[in-house]
């Protein structure tokens, strides 16, 4: 019940902040901004095209180069099954609202599952899950639908922390399923899940006492790599060249060392701290006042209460996964190490160019943040009486909501503003009358890969929607 309650509270919070209209399949107005228009357009073309090889290929966008459902971050996990029933889908149609809702629900569920590993209190589980939903980076990434699946990393931590004396080996089926599902959502998320899964395999190999155990560990590693690579290939990730790996590369979209206490407008109490680069919003990691207070409380509770008072250690035994988390954190910090606006060191000259394919490396800092959150919950559950733990968590929820109140209010206002939620195509109906006679639509100049998507709808948007409706190609 604690897990279900946390899932329900996650869904309820989403509806309070964003509103139920986002779930309506015909409501596309709110998607006509920033990156969201890319996801919508990608699916609009993808669902109307014939199947290609690999299945995720999209030939009609950016013609004649094309792209894929994976490279456009249009959540292939949902988009590809929906293409099977495309003939029965209405026009317009969007699934991203329901997807975001599901992400918030699953965020609460897996947060509660992490708590359930150390406490049977359903109340503590539900409150802990709610706090995971209230993590500011989750709200911050809602505009990037695929990257909103933070629950995949919570699921990976859940699998890692589930290892104990009764289940000394990693569950192969669950790990491979999680790797495949995550690869069908977003590549950055998939890389982290793959890395943590390989750490679990290394733990099994390290502790193997017989050939069968070693073969089992090797099978897990092989299955993880095979599942991830196969699904990424199917979504079309490898069909488009990476181009110049140095363009706005590693170090620009990084994580600041002060990220846990850098609100970037999400706190009404803590002052904003200048970033090292304008791209460090990708490494946004503000904990929120509630989680910061819980961290301090957990440290005090752990220090003051004797370790022998609980059988389970506050600090989990993750083995090689500790090295994995550290590696991802270092990648998040990037070779350009910053603290606030200052650059402490620039090691770019010693960094392999291939690493720049993960140029938005700041995102990998989330795994360290969520591991810290999980350890904090473990400490409170193991070192405090149930009622005290529940009370502290409830107070932290109130503190978190109070701290991020203005940011939440701004999102609520935006999502209910007609200027944001409504869209009217500027094209005359005459375009739909003449378009059936053409197979290609060309914009001069092409509107591809600009420096940033504008807040208002992009110039190519109505033309791309027109081309999609008529099964035509467009060079933008």
PDB file of N, CA, C and O in Angstrom, residues 318-368:
ATOM      1  N   UNK A 318      27.508  -1.550  -2.043  1.00  0.00           N
ATOM      2  CA  UNK A 318      27.284  -1.523  -3.490  1.00  0.00           C
ATOM      3  C   UNK A 318      28.446  -2.098  -4.294  1.00  0.00           C
ATOM      4  O   UNK A 318      28.322  -2.281  -5.509  1.00  0.00           O
ATOM      5  N   UNK A 319      29.551  -2.371  -3.640  1.00  0.00           N
ATOM      6  CA  UNK A 319      30.674  -2.955  -4.344  1.00  0.00           C
ATOM      7  C   UNK A 319      31.158  -2.070  -5.488  1.00  0.00           C
ATOM      8  O   UNK A 319      31.405  -0.877  -5.330  1.00  0.00           O
ATOM      9  N   UNK A 320      31.256  -2.680  -6.684  1.00  0.00           N
ATOM     10  CA  UNK A 320      31.748  -1.955  -7.846  1.00  0.00           C
ATOM     11  C   UNK A 320      30.818  -0.816  -8.262  1.00  0.00           C
ATOM     12  O   UNK A 320      31.230   0.093  -9.005  1.00  0.00           O
ATOM     13  N   UNK A 321      29.580  -0.847  -7.818  1.00  0.00           N
ATOM     14  CA  UNK A 321      28.648   0.225  -8.176  1.00  0.00           C
ATOM     15  C   UNK A 321      29.092   1.572  -7.606  1.00  0.00           C
ATOM     16  O   UNK A 321      28.767   2.622  -8.173  1.00  0.00           O
ATOM     17  N   UNK A 322      29.842   1.536  -6.493  1.00  0.00           N
ATOM     18  CA  UNK A 322      30.380   2.796  -5.980  1.00  0.00           C
ATOM     19  C   UNK A 322      31.310   3.427  -7.008  1.00  0.00           C
ATOM     20  O   UNK A 322      31.269   4.637  -7.247  1.00  0.00           O
ATOM     21  N   UNK A 323      32.142   2.587  -7.630  1.00  0.00           N
ATOM     22  CA  UNK A 323      33.042   3.104  -8.663  1.00  0.00           C
ATOM     23  C   UNK A 323      32.241   3.638  -9.844  1.00  0.00           C
ATOM     24  O   UNK A 323      32.594   4.663 -10.442  1.00  0.00           O
ATOM     25  N   UNK A 324      31.136   2.955 -10.171  1.00  0.00           N
ATOM     26  CA  UNK A 324      30.296   3.416 -11.266  1.00  0.00           C
ATOM     27  C   UNK A 324      29.678   4.774 -10.981  1.00  0.00           C
ATOM     28  O   UNK A 324      29.668   5.658 -11.847  1.00  0.00           O
ATOM     29  N   UNK A 325      29.150   4.945  -9.780  1.00  0.00           N
ATOM     30  CA  UNK A 325      28.532   6.224  -9.412  1.00  0.00           C
ATOM     31  C   UNK A 325      29.571   7.341  -9.411  1.00  0.00           C
ATOM     32  O   UNK A 325      29.314   8.456  -9.896  1.00  0.00           O
ATOM     33  N   UNK A 326      30.752   7.051  -8.875  1.00  0.00           N
ATOM     34  CA  UNK A 326      31.825   8.053  -8.877  1.00  0.00           C
ATOM     35  C   UNK A 326      32.208   8.424 -10.306  1.00  0.00           C
ATOM     36  O   UNK A 326      32.395   9.605 -10.639  1.00  0.00           O
ATOM     37  N   UNK A 327      32.307   7.413 -11.179  1.00  0.00           N
ATOM     38  CA  UNK A 327      32.678   7.680 -12.575  1.00  0.00           C
ATOM     39  C   UNK A 327      31.638   8.552 -13.265  1.00  0.00           C
ATOM     40  O   UNK A 327      31.987   9.509 -13.983  1.00  0.00           O
ATOM     41  N   UNK A 328      30.362   8.256 -13.058  1.00  0.00           N
ATOM     42  CA  UNK A 328      29.316   9.070 -13.673  1.00  0.00           C
ATOM     43  C   UNK A 328      29.306  10.490 -13.095  1.00  0.00           C
ATOM     44  O   UNK A 328      29.027  11.455 -13.810  1.00  0.00           O
ATOM     45  N   UNK A 329      29.620  10.615 -11.814  1.00  0.00           N
ATOM     46  CA  UNK A 329      29.672  11.946 -11.202  1.00  0.00           C
ATOM     47  C   UNK A 329      30.822  12.758 -11.782  1.00  0.00           C
ATOM     48  O   UNK A 329      30.675  13.951 -12.073  1.00  0.00           O
ATOM     49  N   UNK A 330      31.980  12.119 -11.948  1.00  0.00           N
ATOM     50  CA  UNK A 330      33.119  12.812 -12.558  1.00  0.00           C
ATOM     51  C   UNK A 330      32.801  13.214 -13.990  1.00  0.00           C
ATOM     52  O   UNK A 330      33.193  14.295 -14.450  1.00  0.00           O
ATOM     53  N   UNK A 331      32.098  12.342 -14.719  1.00  0.00           N
ATOM     54  CA  UNK A 331      31.692  12.684 -16.082  1.00  0.00           C
ATOM     55  C   UNK A 331      30.735  13.866 -16.065  1.00  0.00           C
ATOM     56  O   UNK A 331      30.785  14.735 -16.948  1.00  0.00           O
ATOM     57  N   UNK A 332      29.848  13.911 -15.061  1.00  0.00           N
ATOM     58  CA  UNK A 332      28.911  15.030 -14.938  1.00  0.00           C
ATOM     59  C   UNK A 332      29.656  16.345 -14.692  1.00  0.00           C
ATOM     60  O   UNK A 332      29.339  17.379 -15.289  1.00  0.00           O
ATOM     61  N   UNK A 333      30.654  16.290 -13.816  1.00  0.00           N
ATOM     62  CA  UNK A 333      31.454  17.489 -13.530  1.00  0.00           C
ATOM     63  C   UNK A 333      32.205  17.929 -14.778  1.00  0.00           C
ATOM     64  O   UNK A 333      32.378  19.128 -15.027  1.00  0.00           O
ATOM     65  N   UNK A 334      32.657  16.957 -15.580  1.00  0.00           N
ATOM     66  CA  UNK A 334      33.327  17.180 -16.867  1.00  0.00           C
ATOM     67  C   UNK A 334      34.780  17.610 -16.663  1.00  0.00           C
ATOM     68  O   UNK A 334      35.197  17.952 -15.542  1.00  0.00           O
ATOM     69  N   UNK A 335      35.567  17.625 -17.734  1.00  0.00           N
ATOM     70  CA  UNK A 335      36.965  18.072 -17.609  1.00  0.00           C
ATOM     71  C   UNK A 335      37.104  19.547 -17.225  1.00  0.00           C
ATOM     72  O   UNK A 335      38.146  19.960 -16.746  1.00  0.00           O
ATOM     73  N   UNK A 336      36.051  20.324 -17.470  1.00  0.00           N
ATOM     74  CA  UNK A 336      36.078  21.739 -17.065  1.00  0.00           C
ATOM     75  C   UNK A 336      35.395  21.823 -15.694  1.00  0.00           C
ATOM     76  O   UNK A 336      34.176  21.885 -15.592  1.00  0.00           O
ATOM     77  N   UNK A 337      36.192  21.823 -14.655  1.00  0.00           N
ATOM     78  CA  UNK A 337      35.686  21.738 -13.287  1.00  0.00           C
ATOM     79  C   UNK A 337      35.361  23.138 -12.786  1.00  0.00           C
ATOM     80  O   UNK A 337      36.228  24.019 -12.733  1.00  0.00           O
ATOM     81  N   UNK A 338      34.086  23.343 -12.411  1.00  0.00           N
ATOM     82  CA  UNK A 338      33.639  24.669 -11.982  1.00  0.00           C
ATOM     83  C   UNK A 338      33.006  24.614 -10.603  1.00  0.00           C
ATOM     84  O   UNK A 338      32.415  23.609 -10.209  1.00  0.00           O
ATOM     85  N   UNK A 339      33.149  25.714  -9.883  1.00  0.00           N
ATOM     86  CA  UNK A 339      32.473  25.905  -8.603  1.00  0.00           C
ATOM     87  C   UNK A 339      31.878  27.301  -8.638  1.00  0.00           C
ATOM     88  O   UNK A 339      32.617  28.293  -8.604  1.00  0.00           O
ATOM     89  N   UNK A 340      30.562  27.371  -8.746  1.00  0.00           N
ATOM     90  CA  UNK A 340      29.947  28.659  -8.981  1.00  0.00           C
ATOM     91  C   UNK A 340      30.398  29.175 -10.344  1.00  0.00           C
ATOM     92  O   UNK A 340      30.513  28.411 -11.302  1.00  0.00           O
ATOM     93  N   UNK A 341      30.714  30.467 -10.449  1.00  0.00           N
ATOM     94  CA  UNK A 341      31.140  31.007 -11.749  1.00  0.00           C
ATOM     95  C   UNK A 341      32.612  30.740 -12.066  1.00  0.00           C
ATOM     96  O   UNK A 341      33.062  31.001 -13.177  1.00  0.00           O
ATOM     97  N   UNK A 342      33.360  30.222 -11.094  1.00  0.00           N
ATOM     98  CA  UNK A 342      34.796  30.051 -11.284  1.00  0.00           C
ATOM     99  C   UNK A 342      35.173  28.704 -11.883  1.00  0.00           C
ATOM    100  O   UNK A 342      34.541  27.683 -11.602  1.00  0.00           O
ATOM    101  N   UNK A 343      36.206  28.709 -12.707  1.00  0.00           N
ATOM    102  CA  UNK A 343      36.759  27.479 -13.287  1.00  0.00           C
ATOM    103  C   UNK A 343      37.972  27.073 -12.458  1.00  0.00           C
ATOM    104  O   UNK A 343      38.971  27.795 -12.410  1.00  0.00           O
ATOM    105  N   UNK A 344      37.874  25.920 -11.797  1.00  0.00           N
ATOM    106  CA  UNK A 344      38.967  25.449 -10.952  1.00  0.00           C
ATOM    107  C   UNK A 344      40.061  24.773 -11.768  1.00  0.00           C
ATOM    108  O   UNK A 344      41.239  24.859 -11.428  1.00  0.00           O
ATOM    109  N   UNK A 345      39.652  24.069 -12.817  1.00  0.00           N
ATOM    110  CA  UNK A 345      40.629  23.380 -13.663  1.00  0.00           C
ATOM    111  C   UNK A 345      39.989  23.062 -15.003  1.00  0.00           C
ATOM    112  O   UNK A 345      38.787  22.828 -15.089  1.00  0.00           O
ATOM    113  N   UNK A 346      40.803  23.048 -16.034  1.00  0.00           N
ATOM    114  CA  UNK A 346      40.348  22.683 -17.379  1.00  0.00           C
ATOM    115  C   UNK A 346      41.251  21.568 -17.903  1.00  0.00           C
ATOM    116  O   UNK A 346      42.400  21.804 -18.275  1.00  0.00           O
ATOM    117  N   UNK A 347      40.720  20.354 -17.904  1.00  0.00           N
ATOM    118  CA  UNK A 347      41.476  19.173 -18.316  1.00  0.00           C
ATOM    119  C   UNK A 347      41.055  18.693 -19.699  1.00  0.00           C
ATOM    120  O   UNK A 347      41.281  17.530 -20.051  1.00  0.00           O
ATOM    121  N   UNK A 348      40.448  19.564 -20.473  1.00  0.00           N
ATOM    122  CA  UNK A 348      39.909  19.174 -21.774  1.00  0.00           C
ATOM    123  C   UNK A 348      40.977  18.606 -22.697  1.00  0.00           C
ATOM    124  O   UNK A 348      40.709  17.709 -23.501  1.00  0.00           O
ATOM    125  N   UNK A 349      42.180  19.117 -22.611  1.00  0.00           N
ATOM    126  CA  UNK A 349      43.242  18.678 -23.507  1.00  0.00           C
ATOM    127  C   UNK A 349      43.592  17.205 -23.308  1.00  0.00           C
ATOM    128  O   UNK A 349      44.130  16.565 -24.210  1.00  0.00           O
ATOM    129  N   UNK A 350      43.286  16.659 -22.132  1.00  0.00           N
ATOM    130  CA  UNK A 350      43.612  15.265 -21.828  1.00  0.00           C
ATOM    131  C   UNK A 350      42.397  14.347 -21.949  1.00  0.00           C
ATOM    132  O   UNK A 350      42.454  13.180 -21.580  1.00  0.00           O
ATOM    133  N   UNK A 351      41.291  14.882 -22.460  1.00  0.00           N
ATOM    134  CA  UNK A 351      40.064  14.096 -22.567  1.00  0.00           C
ATOM    135  C   UNK A 351      39.892  13.547 -23.970  1.00  0.00           C
ATOM    136  O   UNK A 351      39.969  14.302 -24.947  1.00  0.00           O
ATOM    137  N   UNK A 352      39.659  12.235 -24.115  1.00  0.00           N
ATOM    138  CA  UNK A 352      39.445  11.665 -25.458  1.00  0.00           C
ATOM    139  C   UNK A 352      38.266  12.323 -26.154  1.00  0.00           C
ATOM    140  O   UNK A 352      37.224  12.590 -25.545  1.00  0.00           O
ATOM    141  N   UNK A 353      38.420  12.589 -27.451  1.00  0.00           N
ATOM    142  CA  UNK A 353      37.377  13.288 -28.209  1.00  0.00           C
ATOM    143  C   UNK A 353      36.082  12.499 -28.233  1.00  0.00           C
ATOM    144  O   UNK A 353      34.992  13.075 -28.268  1.00  0.00           O
ATOM    145  N   UNK A 354      36.168  11.165 -28.202  1.00  0.00           N
ATOM    146  CA  UNK A 354      34.962  10.334 -28.285  1.00  0.00           C
ATOM    147  C   UNK A 354      34.034  10.560 -27.105  1.00  0.00           C
ATOM    148  O   UNK A 354      32.819  10.371 -27.210  1.00  0.00           O
ATOM    149  N   UNK A 355      34.592  10.990 -25.965  1.00  0.00           N
ATOM    150  CA  UNK A 355      33.763  11.216 -24.781  1.00  0.00           C
ATOM    151  C   UNK A 355      32.777  12.347 -25.026  1.00  0.00           C
ATOM    152  O   UNK A 355      31.734  12.437 -24.389  1.00  0.00           O
ATOM    153  N   UNK A 356      33.100  13.238 -25.978  1.00  0.00           N
ATOM    154  CA  UNK A 356      32.237  14.389 -26.256  1.00  0.00           C
ATOM    155  C   UNK A 356      30.902  13.992 -26.858  1.00  0.00           C
ATOM    156  O   UNK A 356      30.012  14.828 -26.988  1.00  0.00           O
ATOM    157  N   UNK A 357      30.740  12.720 -27.252  1.00  0.00           N
ATOM    158  CA  UNK A 357      29.419  12.273 -27.698  1.00  0.00           C
ATOM    159  C   UNK A 357      28.411  12.383 -26.559  1.00  0.00           C
ATOM    160  O   UNK A 357      27.210  12.472 -26.797  1.00  0.00           O
ATOM    161  N   UNK A 358      28.901  12.386 -25.318  1.00  0.00           N
ATOM    162  CA  UNK A 358      28.047  12.579 -24.142  1.00  0.00           C
ATOM    163  C   UNK A 358      28.223  14.011 -23.645  1.00  0.00           C
ATOM    164  O   UNK A 358      28.449  14.257 -22.458  1.00  0.00           O
ATOM    165  N   UNK A 359      28.122  14.959 -24.564  1.00  0.00           N
ATOM    166  CA  UNK A 359      28.442  16.347 -24.243  1.00  0.00           C
ATOM    167  C   UNK A 359      27.543  16.935 -23.159  1.00  0.00           C
ATOM    168  O   UNK A 359      27.972  17.792 -22.408  1.00  0.00           O
ATOM    169  N   UNK A 360      26.290  16.478 -23.064  1.00  0.00           N
ATOM    170  CA  UNK A 360      25.402  16.980 -22.004  1.00  0.00           C
ATOM    171  C   UNK A 360      25.601  16.135 -20.757  1.00  0.00           C
ATOM    172  O   UNK A 360      24.664  15.565 -20.194  1.00  0.00           O
ATOM    173  N   UNK A 361      26.843  16.067 -20.312  1.00  0.00           N
ATOM    174  CA  UNK A 361      27.215  15.121 -19.255  1.00  0.00           C
ATOM    175  C   UNK A 361      26.678  15.497 -17.889  1.00  0.00           C
ATOM    176  O   UNK A 361      26.627  14.663 -16.986  1.00  0.00           O
ATOM    177  N   UNK A 362      26.276  16.756 -17.706  1.00  0.00           N
ATOM    178  CA  UNK A 362      25.775  17.176 -16.407  1.00  0.00           C
ATOM    179  C   UNK A 362      24.613  16.338 -15.917  1.00  0.00           C
ATOM    180  O   UNK A 362      24.385  16.213 -14.710  1.00  0.00           O
ATOM    181  N   UNK A 363      23.875  15.729 -16.847  1.00  0.00           N
ATOM    182  CA  UNK A 363      22.730  14.908 -16.479  1.00  0.00           C
ATOM    183  C   UNK A 363      23.121  13.709 -15.623  1.00  0.00           C
ATOM    184  O   UNK A 363      22.321  13.223 -14.818  1.00  0.00           O
ATOM    185  N   UNK A 364      24.351  13.225 -15.798  1.00  0.00           N
ATOM    186  CA  UNK A 364      24.764  12.040 -15.051  1.00  0.00           C
ATOM    187  C   UNK A 364      24.900  12.318 -13.554  1.00  0.00           C
ATOM    188  O   UNK A 364      25.030  11.380 -12.763  1.00  0.00           O
ATOM    189  N   UNK A 365      24.886  13.577 -13.166  1.00  0.00           N
ATOM    190  CA  UNK A 365      24.932  13.889 -11.735  1.00  0.00           C
ATOM    191  C   UNK A 365      23.681  13.459 -10.994  1.00  0.00           C
ATOM    192  O   UNK A 365      23.704  13.306  -9.761  1.00  0.00           O
ATOM    193  N   UNK A 366      22.588  13.236 -11.711  1.00  0.00           N
ATOM    194  CA  UNK A 366      21.347  12.831 -11.037  1.00  0.00           C
ATOM    195  C   UNK A 366      21.504  11.514 -10.289  1.00  0.00           C
ATOM    196  O   UNK A 366      20.877  11.315  -9.257  1.00  0.00           O
ATOM    197  N   UNK A 367      22.330  10.603 -10.809  1.00  0.00           N
ATOM    198  CA  UNK A 367      22.432   9.295 -10.155  1.00  0.00           C
ATOM    199  C   UNK A 367      23.057   9.431  -8.779  1.00  0.00           C
ATOM    200  O   UNK A 367      22.630   8.762  -7.824  1.00  0.00           O
ATOM    201  N   UNK A 368      24.051  10.313  -8.631  1.00  0.00           N
ATOM    202  CA  UNK A 368      24.636  10.554  -7.313  1.00  0.00           C
ATOM    203  C   UNK A 368      23.615  11.207  -6.392  1.00  0.00           C
ATOM    204  O   UNK A 368      23.519  10.876  -5.196  1.00  0.00           O
TER     205      UNK A 368
END
